[in-house]
Amino acid sequence: MSANIKLPHHHLHALHSFDTIRLKPTKIPASSAPMIYSQLSGICLSRFPFHPGSGCSIDLGGISRSLLVGKCVPDGLSPELSSSHSSQPPQLLSNKEASVITILKGANTFLPQVVIASTVLALIFPPSFKWFTNRYYAPALGFLMFAVGVNSSEKDFLEAFRRPTTILAGYVGQFIVKPLLGYLFGTISMTAFGLPTSLAAGIMLTSCVSGAQLSNYATFLTDPPMAPLSIVMTSLSTATAVFVTPFLSLLLIGKKLPVDAKGMVSNIMQIVITPILTGLILNRFFPRICSAIRPFLPPLSVFVTALCVGAPLAINVESVMSPHGLSVLLLVIAFHASAFISGFAFTGLIFHDSPDVKALQRTLSFETGMQSSLLALALANKFFQDPLVSIPPAISTVIMSLMGFSLVMLWARRKETAVY
């Protein structure tokens, strides 16, 4: 025996007010009633008693079961889901997961503050970073390049090679504009500040080395589509540094500093090529793995960057805190600020007709203002007997990172303001 339960007339008044809606009544077995009651949140069915096993059926006043399910069950969920999930709606679970992912992805916004905190901690308590020696530095930078590769594709790099003029502009900024600035501020250090020639040599040496891999990561944070172009620029300057850096050091300092060609090639392979290729391959053939690890890359990258900034300062804190430290600090700040501004301004003049001129300006500003100060520090320790030569490169490792990632924060905020 079956009984029919009619919904009260006032519940269907809105539907009956439309003459175009004509739906045939559909019988829904009473066995399905508890499931519908527990899952369908779009229509309140709790007022109507269901009695499983009584053999009754429900006439929902001409509303079809498919319409109810389509309106009330969230997308991607089957109506046959167990009622055990009703205590915590699927939407709430997804919102919680989304909030965690958002927090992880937003870790990069704290990078400038983390870099500043690392600098202060390295000065106050150097042992906190001294364990992070040079042997860890290459793998750390390699991890940052892996993060870039995971978020890129091979097409991005092919597109970068199609812009030879831009690559040449970055090379000019790295090995012409910056060495000229290094010579200028090295001369000022002797004439205006009365500093020893060894400190001037340290400033000039810092300006002669190749670009820093941290500039690639800074570009990735600010303008992700430009990251492959930045990587190509840095790799080119690093590969040719075996010839250019000795020539520039001889020209500016008067001393030829041989650079290990084999070491440079190994450096590029470990820090740039291998990590990026690994990230590209994962992104191309294992997208699910990339999707799983991608939210965790920003916080890990922030931690690695903090180590790359704090460790060189902690290891060379005695040189930085030397009697000439403050004067050198001011000169190094002026040197890097001029390099960042020059890269930005010259790019605007040369590529003013380019549709992505602002992104190019930011990219070449990073490329011109950030260089491999650790290489300069290694050359100073190896080829100069005077320990004062190592002070400018040691300070430069910190200043270029602080200024670079402060620009990341500034430009990212300006882009968000422009969008909204």
Short mmCIF file of C-alpha atoms in Angstrom, two decimals, residues 25-415:
data_model
loop_
_atom_site.label_atom_id
_atom_site.label_comp_id
_atom_site.label_asym_id
_atom_site.label_seq_id
_atom_site.Cartn_x
_atom_site.Cartn_y
_atom_site.Cartn_z
CA PRO A 25 4.78 14.48 -10.65
CA THR A 26 7.51 11.96 -10.02
CA LYS A 27 7.36 9.26 -7.39
CA ILE A 28 10.39 9.11 -5.11
CA PRO A 29 10.76 5.91 -3.08
CA ALA A 30 10.59 6.40 0.63
CA SER A 31 13.89 4.52 1.01
CA SER A 32 15.64 7.50 -0.61
CA ALA A 33 13.96 10.05 1.63
CA PRO A 34 16.47 10.03 4.53
CA MET A 35 19.34 10.45 2.08
CA ILE A 36 17.65 13.39 0.38
CA TYR A 37 16.76 14.87 3.73
CA SER A 38 20.37 14.76 4.94
CA GLN A 39 22.03 16.04 1.78
CA LEU A 40 19.76 18.47 -0.04
CA SER A 41 20.27 21.84 1.56
CA GLY A 42 18.55 23.88 -1.12
CA ILE A 43 14.97 22.94 -0.05
CA CYS A 44 13.92 22.35 3.51
CA LEU A 45 12.42 18.88 3.75
CA SER A 46 12.71 18.49 7.49
CA ARG A 47 9.04 19.43 7.99
CA PHE A 48 7.82 16.32 6.25
CA PRO A 49 8.01 13.04 8.17
CA PHE A 50 9.56 10.13 6.31
CA HIS A 51 8.90 6.60 7.42
CA PRO A 52 11.33 4.18 5.82
CA GLY A 53 9.89 0.77 5.27
CA SER A 54 6.31 1.92 5.33
CA GLY A 55 6.02 1.66 1.60
CA CYS A 56 4.94 5.26 1.23
CA SER A 57 6.08 7.53 -1.55
CA ILE A 58 6.20 11.28 -1.78
CA ASP A 59 4.61 13.45 -4.41
CA LEU A 60 6.60 16.68 -4.44
CA GLY A 61 3.98 18.70 -6.15
CA GLY A 62 5.31 18.32 -9.69
CA ILE A 63 8.98 18.91 -8.87
CA SER A 64 11.09 16.23 -10.48
CA ARG A 65 13.80 14.38 -8.54
CA SER A 66 16.42 15.36 -11.12
CA LEU A 67 15.60 19.04 -10.65
CA LEU A 68 15.98 18.75 -6.88
CA VAL A 69 19.29 16.95 -7.14
CA GLY A 70 20.61 19.35 -9.74
CA LYS A 71 19.72 22.37 -7.63
CA CYS A 72 20.74 21.08 -4.23
CA VAL A 73 23.71 18.72 -4.56
CA PRO A 74 27.08 20.50 -4.96
CA ASP A 75 28.92 20.10 -8.24
CA GLY A 76 30.99 16.97 -8.52
CA LEU A 77 29.15 15.10 -5.75
CA SER A 78 27.00 12.07 -6.40
CA PRO A 79 23.51 11.95 -4.89
CA GLU A 80 24.41 8.51 -3.59
CA LEU A 81 26.98 9.87 -1.13
CA SER A 82 26.69 8.46 2.33
CA SER A 83 24.88 10.54 4.89
CA SER A 84 27.95 10.31 7.11
CA HIS A 85 29.34 13.35 5.28
CA SER A 86 26.38 15.48 6.22
CA SER A 87 27.89 16.53 9.53
CA GLN A 88 30.54 18.55 7.70
CA PRO A 89 29.48 19.95 4.33
CA PRO A 90 31.88 19.32 1.43
CA GLN A 91 31.92 23.04 0.71
CA LEU A 92 33.36 23.74 4.16
CA LEU A 93 36.10 21.18 3.67
CA SER A 94 37.12 22.66 0.34
CA ASN A 95 37.13 26.15 1.82
CA LYS A 96 39.48 25.03 4.58
CA GLU A 97 41.82 23.42 2.07
CA ALA A 98 41.69 26.52 -0.11
CA SER A 99 42.56 28.76 2.83
CA VAL A 100 45.64 26.67 3.70
CA ILE A 101 46.81 26.72 0.10
CA THR A 102 46.27 30.48 -0.03
CA ILE A 103 48.40 30.94 3.07
CA LEU A 104 51.18 28.79 1.63
CA LYS A 105 51.14 30.59 -1.70
CA GLY A 106 51.16 33.95 0.06
CA ALA A 107 54.40 33.20 1.88
CA ASN A 108 56.35 35.14 -0.74
CA THR A 109 54.74 38.38 0.41
CA PHE A 110 56.77 38.14 3.63
CA LEU A 111 60.09 37.71 1.83
CA PRO A 112 61.44 41.27 2.39
CA GLN A 113 60.63 41.08 6.10
CA VAL A 114 62.24 37.64 6.33
CA VAL A 115 65.37 38.91 4.57
CA ILE A 116 65.61 41.84 7.01
CA ALA A 117 65.10 39.51 9.97
CA SER A 118 67.82 37.19 8.64
CA THR A 119 70.20 40.13 8.33
CA VAL A 120 69.58 41.26 11.90
CA LEU A 121 69.87 37.73 13.26
CA ALA A 122 73.13 37.13 11.36
CA LEU A 123 74.60 40.31 12.88
CA ILE A 124 73.38 39.63 16.41
CA PHE A 125 73.97 35.88 16.53
CA PRO A 126 76.22 34.74 13.63
CA PRO A 127 76.27 31.03 14.66
CA SER A 128 72.62 30.80 13.63
CA PHE A 129 73.73 30.95 9.98
CA LYS A 130 77.39 29.91 10.01
CA TRP A 131 76.44 26.25 9.59
CA PHE A 132 75.09 27.12 6.13
CA THR A 133 78.48 27.05 4.43
CA ASN A 134 79.33 27.50 0.74
CA ARG A 135 78.75 23.82 -0.02
CA TYR A 136 75.05 24.31 0.67
CA TYR A 137 74.73 27.48 -1.36
CA ALA A 138 74.64 25.87 -4.81
CA PRO A 139 71.92 23.33 -3.89
CA ALA A 140 69.91 26.13 -2.27
CA LEU A 141 69.99 28.27 -5.40
CA GLY A 142 69.26 25.14 -7.42
CA PHE A 143 66.08 24.64 -5.40
CA LEU A 144 64.96 28.18 -6.25
CA MET A 145 65.54 27.45 -9.95
CA PHE A 146 63.59 24.21 -9.58
CA ALA A 147 60.66 26.23 -8.21
CA VAL A 148 60.84 28.45 -11.30
CA GLY A 149 60.96 25.40 -13.58
CA VAL A 150 57.91 23.81 -11.97
CA ASN A 151 55.94 26.97 -12.71
CA SER A 152 57.20 27.32 -16.30
CA SER A 153 57.07 25.42 -19.57
CA GLU A 154 59.48 24.79 -22.41
CA LYS A 155 57.52 27.25 -24.55
CA ASP A 156 58.44 30.04 -22.15
CA PHE A 157 62.15 29.47 -22.73
CA LEU A 158 61.76 29.14 -26.48
CA GLU A 159 59.95 32.47 -26.44
CA ALA A 160 62.81 34.01 -24.43
CA PHE A 161 65.37 33.03 -27.09
CA ARG A 162 63.27 34.83 -29.68
CA ARG A 163 64.16 38.14 -28.03
CA PRO A 164 67.90 38.53 -28.77
CA THR A 165 67.78 42.31 -28.49
CA THR A 166 66.46 42.10 -24.96
CA ILE A 167 69.05 39.49 -24.02
CA LEU A 168 71.78 41.75 -25.40
CA ALA A 169 70.42 44.68 -23.37
CA GLY A 170 70.65 42.59 -20.21
CA TYR A 171 74.22 41.61 -21.07
CA VAL A 172 75.18 45.25 -21.62
CA GLY A 173 73.68 46.19 -18.27
CA GLN A 174 75.56 43.39 -16.56
CA PHE A 175 79.03 43.84 -18.08
CA ILE A 176 79.15 47.45 -19.24
CA VAL A 177 76.82 49.64 -17.18
CA LYS A 178 77.57 47.96 -13.86
CA PRO A 179 81.40 47.89 -14.22
CA LEU A 180 81.30 51.59 -15.07
CA LEU A 181 79.32 52.22 -11.90
CA GLY A 182 81.77 50.06 -9.94
CA TYR A 183 84.69 52.08 -11.23
CA LEU A 184 82.85 55.33 -10.39
CA PHE A 185 82.07 54.40 -6.80
CA GLY A 186 85.48 52.78 -6.32
CA THR A 187 87.07 56.06 -7.31
CA ILE A 188 84.72 58.02 -5.04
CA SER A 189 85.68 55.76 -2.13
CA MET A 190 89.30 56.86 -2.47
CA THR A 191 88.82 60.53 -3.37
CA ALA A 192 85.79 61.56 -1.32
CA PHE A 193 85.91 59.05 1.57
CA GLY A 194 89.68 58.58 1.75
CA LEU A 195 89.37 54.81 1.94
CA PRO A 196 92.28 52.47 1.16
CA THR A 197 92.75 51.33 -2.43
CA SER A 198 92.04 47.74 -1.36
CA LEU A 199 88.45 48.69 -0.51
CA ALA A 200 88.08 50.47 -3.84
CA ALA A 201 89.38 47.31 -5.52
CA GLY A 202 86.72 45.31 -3.68
CA ILE A 203 83.95 47.57 -4.98
CA MET A 204 85.27 47.34 -8.54
CA LEU A 205 85.68 43.59 -8.29
CA THR A 206 82.06 43.26 -7.17
CA SER A 207 80.95 45.05 -10.33
CA CYS A 208 82.92 42.72 -12.63
CA VAL A 209 81.21 39.42 -11.87
CA SER A 210 78.22 37.80 -13.57
CA GLY A 211 74.54 38.08 -12.67
CA ALA A 212 73.03 36.46 -9.60
CA GLN A 213 70.57 33.59 -9.71
CA LEU A 214 68.56 35.43 -7.08
CA SER A 215 67.68 37.95 -9.79
CA ASN A 216 65.87 35.15 -11.61
CA TYR A 217 63.82 34.35 -8.54
CA ALA A 218 63.07 38.03 -7.93
CA THR A 219 61.85 38.33 -11.53
CA PHE A 220 59.73 35.20 -11.11
CA LEU A 221 58.03 36.70 -8.05
CA THR A 222 57.35 40.01 -9.81
CA ASP A 223 56.72 39.03 -13.45
CA PRO A 224 56.51 35.22 -13.83
CA PRO A 225 56.38 35.27 -17.67
CA MET A 226 59.73 37.11 -17.67
CA ALA A 227 61.52 34.54 -15.50
CA PRO A 228 62.78 32.42 -18.45
CA LEU A 229 64.19 35.56 -20.08
CA SER A 230 65.98 36.48 -16.86
CA ILE A 231 67.37 32.96 -16.55
CA VAL A 232 68.74 33.09 -20.10
CA MET A 233 70.41 36.44 -19.36
CA THR A 234 72.00 35.23 -16.14
CA SER A 235 73.17 31.95 -17.67
CA LEU A 236 74.78 33.81 -20.57
CA SER A 237 76.60 36.23 -18.28
CA THR A 238 77.74 33.36 -16.04
CA ALA A 239 78.99 31.28 -18.97
CA THR A 240 81.02 34.14 -20.42
CA ALA A 241 82.31 35.38 -17.05
CA VAL A 242 85.31 33.07 -17.43
CA PHE A 243 86.55 35.49 -20.09
CA VAL A 244 84.86 38.78 -19.23
CA THR A 245 85.54 38.96 -15.48
CA PRO A 246 89.36 38.54 -15.80
CA PHE A 247 89.38 41.16 -18.57
CA LEU A 248 87.33 43.65 -16.54
CA SER A 249 89.37 43.08 -13.39
CA LEU A 250 92.55 43.74 -15.35
CA LEU A 251 91.02 46.85 -16.91
CA LEU A 252 89.61 48.34 -13.70
CA ILE A 253 91.88 47.01 -10.95
CA GLY A 254 95.04 46.30 -12.86
CA LYS A 255 95.17 42.67 -11.82
CA LYS A 256 94.12 39.71 -13.92
CA LEU A 257 92.07 37.25 -11.92
CA PRO A 258 91.83 33.83 -13.58
CA VAL A 259 88.38 32.31 -13.25
CA ASP A 260 87.97 28.54 -13.24
CA ALA A 261 86.16 27.73 -16.49
CA LYS A 262 85.40 24.17 -15.44
CA GLY A 263 84.01 25.41 -12.14
CA MET A 264 81.80 27.93 -13.95
CA VAL A 265 80.34 25.26 -16.23
CA SER A 266 79.72 22.98 -13.25
CA ASN A 267 78.14 25.91 -11.43
CA ILE A 268 75.69 26.57 -14.27
CA MET A 269 74.79 22.88 -14.53
CA GLN A 270 74.16 22.47 -10.80
CA ILE A 271 72.38 25.73 -10.10
CA VAL A 272 70.53 26.52 -13.34
CA ILE A 273 70.20 23.89 -16.04
CA THR A 274 69.59 20.68 -14.09
CA PRO A 275 67.05 22.08 -11.58
CA ILE A 276 65.08 23.93 -14.26
CA LEU A 277 65.02 20.91 -16.58
CA THR A 278 63.80 18.77 -13.70
CA GLY A 279 61.00 21.23 -12.98
CA LEU A 280 60.03 21.47 -16.64
CA ILE A 281 59.92 17.67 -17.02
CA LEU A 282 57.75 17.31 -13.93
CA ASN A 283 55.43 20.03 -15.16
CA ARG A 284 55.18 18.45 -18.60
CA PHE A 285 54.78 14.75 -17.77
CA PHE A 286 53.67 14.67 -14.12
CA PRO A 287 51.26 17.60 -13.68
CA ARG A 288 49.56 16.01 -10.66
CA ILE A 289 52.86 15.84 -8.78
CA CYS A 290 53.50 19.49 -9.62
CA SER A 291 50.04 20.45 -8.43
CA ALA A 292 50.67 18.64 -5.15
CA ILE A 293 54.06 20.23 -4.41
CA ARG A 294 53.46 23.68 -5.89
CA PRO A 295 51.74 25.18 -2.78
CA PHE A 296 54.71 24.19 -0.60
CA LEU A 297 57.36 25.80 -2.82
CA PRO A 298 56.77 29.45 -1.75
CA PRO A 299 57.38 28.96 2.00
CA LEU A 300 60.36 26.71 1.34
CA SER A 301 61.75 29.25 -1.13
CA VAL A 302 61.40 32.02 1.46
CA PHE A 303 63.32 29.91 3.98
CA VAL A 304 66.07 29.08 1.48
CA THR A 305 66.39 32.74 0.44
CA ALA A 306 66.76 33.75 4.08
CA LEU A 307 69.63 31.28 4.45
CA CYS A 308 71.30 32.55 1.27
CA VAL A 309 71.19 36.09 2.67
CA GLY A 310 72.06 35.45 6.29
CA ALA A 311 74.88 32.93 5.83
CA PRO A 312 77.35 35.12 3.85
CA LEU A 313 76.82 37.94 6.31
CA ALA A 314 77.30 35.71 9.36
CA ILE A 315 80.45 34.16 7.93
CA ASN A 316 81.93 37.56 7.06
CA VAL A 317 80.49 39.57 9.95
CA GLU A 318 83.94 40.58 11.19
CA SER A 319 84.76 42.21 7.87
CA VAL A 320 81.40 43.94 7.70
CA MET A 321 81.77 45.32 11.24
CA SER A 322 85.29 46.61 10.56
CA PRO A 323 86.18 50.31 11.10
CA HIS A 324 85.55 51.03 7.43
CA GLY A 325 82.32 49.04 7.38
CA LEU A 326 79.90 51.98 7.57
CA SER A 327 81.59 53.90 4.76
CA VAL A 328 81.69 50.83 2.55
CA LEU A 329 78.05 50.11 3.40
CA LEU A 330 76.97 53.54 2.15
CA LEU A 331 79.02 53.17 -1.03
CA VAL A 332 77.68 49.69 -1.75
CA ILE A 333 74.11 50.89 -1.22
CA ALA A 334 74.71 53.77 -3.65
CA PHE A 335 76.32 51.39 -6.15
CA HIS A 336 73.42 48.94 -6.15
CA ALA A 337 70.77 51.67 -6.13
CA SER A 338 72.40 53.25 -9.19
CA ALA A 339 72.53 49.86 -10.92
CA PHE A 340 68.85 49.14 -10.25
CA ILE A 341 67.82 52.60 -11.45
CA SER A 342 70.06 52.47 -14.53
CA GLY A 343 68.69 49.10 -15.62
CA PHE A 344 65.13 50.35 -15.21
CA ALA A 345 65.67 53.71 -16.93
CA PHE A 346 67.75 52.53 -19.90
CA THR A 347 65.29 49.74 -20.64
CA GLY A 348 62.46 52.24 -20.68
CA LEU A 349 64.32 54.34 -23.23
CA ILE A 350 65.33 51.46 -25.50
CA PHE A 351 62.10 49.44 -25.43
CA HIS A 352 59.58 52.26 -24.94
CA ASP A 353 57.46 50.93 -27.84
CA SER A 354 57.29 47.39 -26.47
CA PRO A 355 53.84 46.35 -25.15
CA ASP A 356 55.45 44.78 -22.06
CA VAL A 357 57.94 47.57 -21.43
CA LYS A 358 57.15 47.82 -17.69
CA ALA A 359 57.81 44.13 -17.13
CA LEU A 360 61.03 44.42 -19.16
CA GLN A 361 62.13 47.38 -17.08
CA ARG A 362 61.65 45.46 -13.86
CA THR A 363 63.43 42.40 -15.26
CA LEU A 364 66.49 44.29 -16.49
CA SER A 365 66.58 46.31 -13.30
CA PHE A 366 66.99 43.07 -11.32
CA GLU A 367 69.50 41.81 -13.87
CA THR A 368 71.63 44.95 -13.62
CA GLY A 369 71.32 45.52 -9.89
CA MET A 370 71.97 41.98 -8.64
CA GLN A 371 75.18 40.07 -9.30
CA SER A 372 77.04 37.05 -8.00
CA SER A 373 78.71 38.78 -5.08
CA LEU A 374 79.73 35.41 -3.64
CA LEU A 375 81.92 34.85 -6.70
CA ALA A 376 83.53 38.24 -6.10
CA LEU A 377 84.04 37.30 -2.46
CA ALA A 378 85.67 34.00 -3.41
CA LEU A 379 87.99 35.76 -5.88
CA ALA A 380 88.90 38.38 -3.27
CA ASN A 381 89.81 35.73 -0.68
CA LYS A 382 91.78 33.68 -3.16
CA PHE A 383 93.76 36.24 -5.16
CA PHE A 384 94.18 39.22 -2.82
CA GLN A 385 96.35 39.12 0.28
CA ASP A 386 94.72 42.20 1.78
CA PRO A 387 91.56 41.11 3.68
CA LEU A 388 89.97 44.53 3.12
CA VAL A 389 89.24 43.59 -0.51
CA SER A 390 86.66 41.06 0.69
CA ILE A 391 84.61 43.60 2.68
CA PRO A 392 82.65 45.17 -0.25
CA PRO A 393 81.62 41.79 -1.75
CA ALA A 394 80.55 40.53 1.69
CA ILE A 395 78.35 43.60 2.22
CA SER A 396 77.08 43.39 -1.35
CA THR A 397 75.62 39.89 -0.84
CA VAL A 398 73.27 41.33 1.77
CA ILE A 399 72.51 44.72 0.22
CA MET A 400 71.63 43.39 -3.24
CA SER A 401 69.24 40.86 -1.69
CA LEU A 402 67.58 43.39 0.60
CA MET A 403 67.15 45.95 -2.15
CA GLY A 404 66.10 43.39 -4.76
CA PHE A 405 63.39 41.76 -2.67
CA SER A 406 62.21 45.11 -1.36
CA LEU A 407 61.61 46.04 -5.00
CA VAL A 408 59.74 42.76 -5.41
CA MET A 409 57.36 43.81 -2.65
CA LEU A 410 57.02 47.37 -3.96
CA TRP A 411 56.35 46.40 -7.58
CA ALA A 412 54.01 43.57 -6.64
CA ARG A 413 51.87 45.98 -4.62
CA ARG A 414 51.83 48.51 -7.44
CA LYS A 415 50.68 45.83 -9.88
#
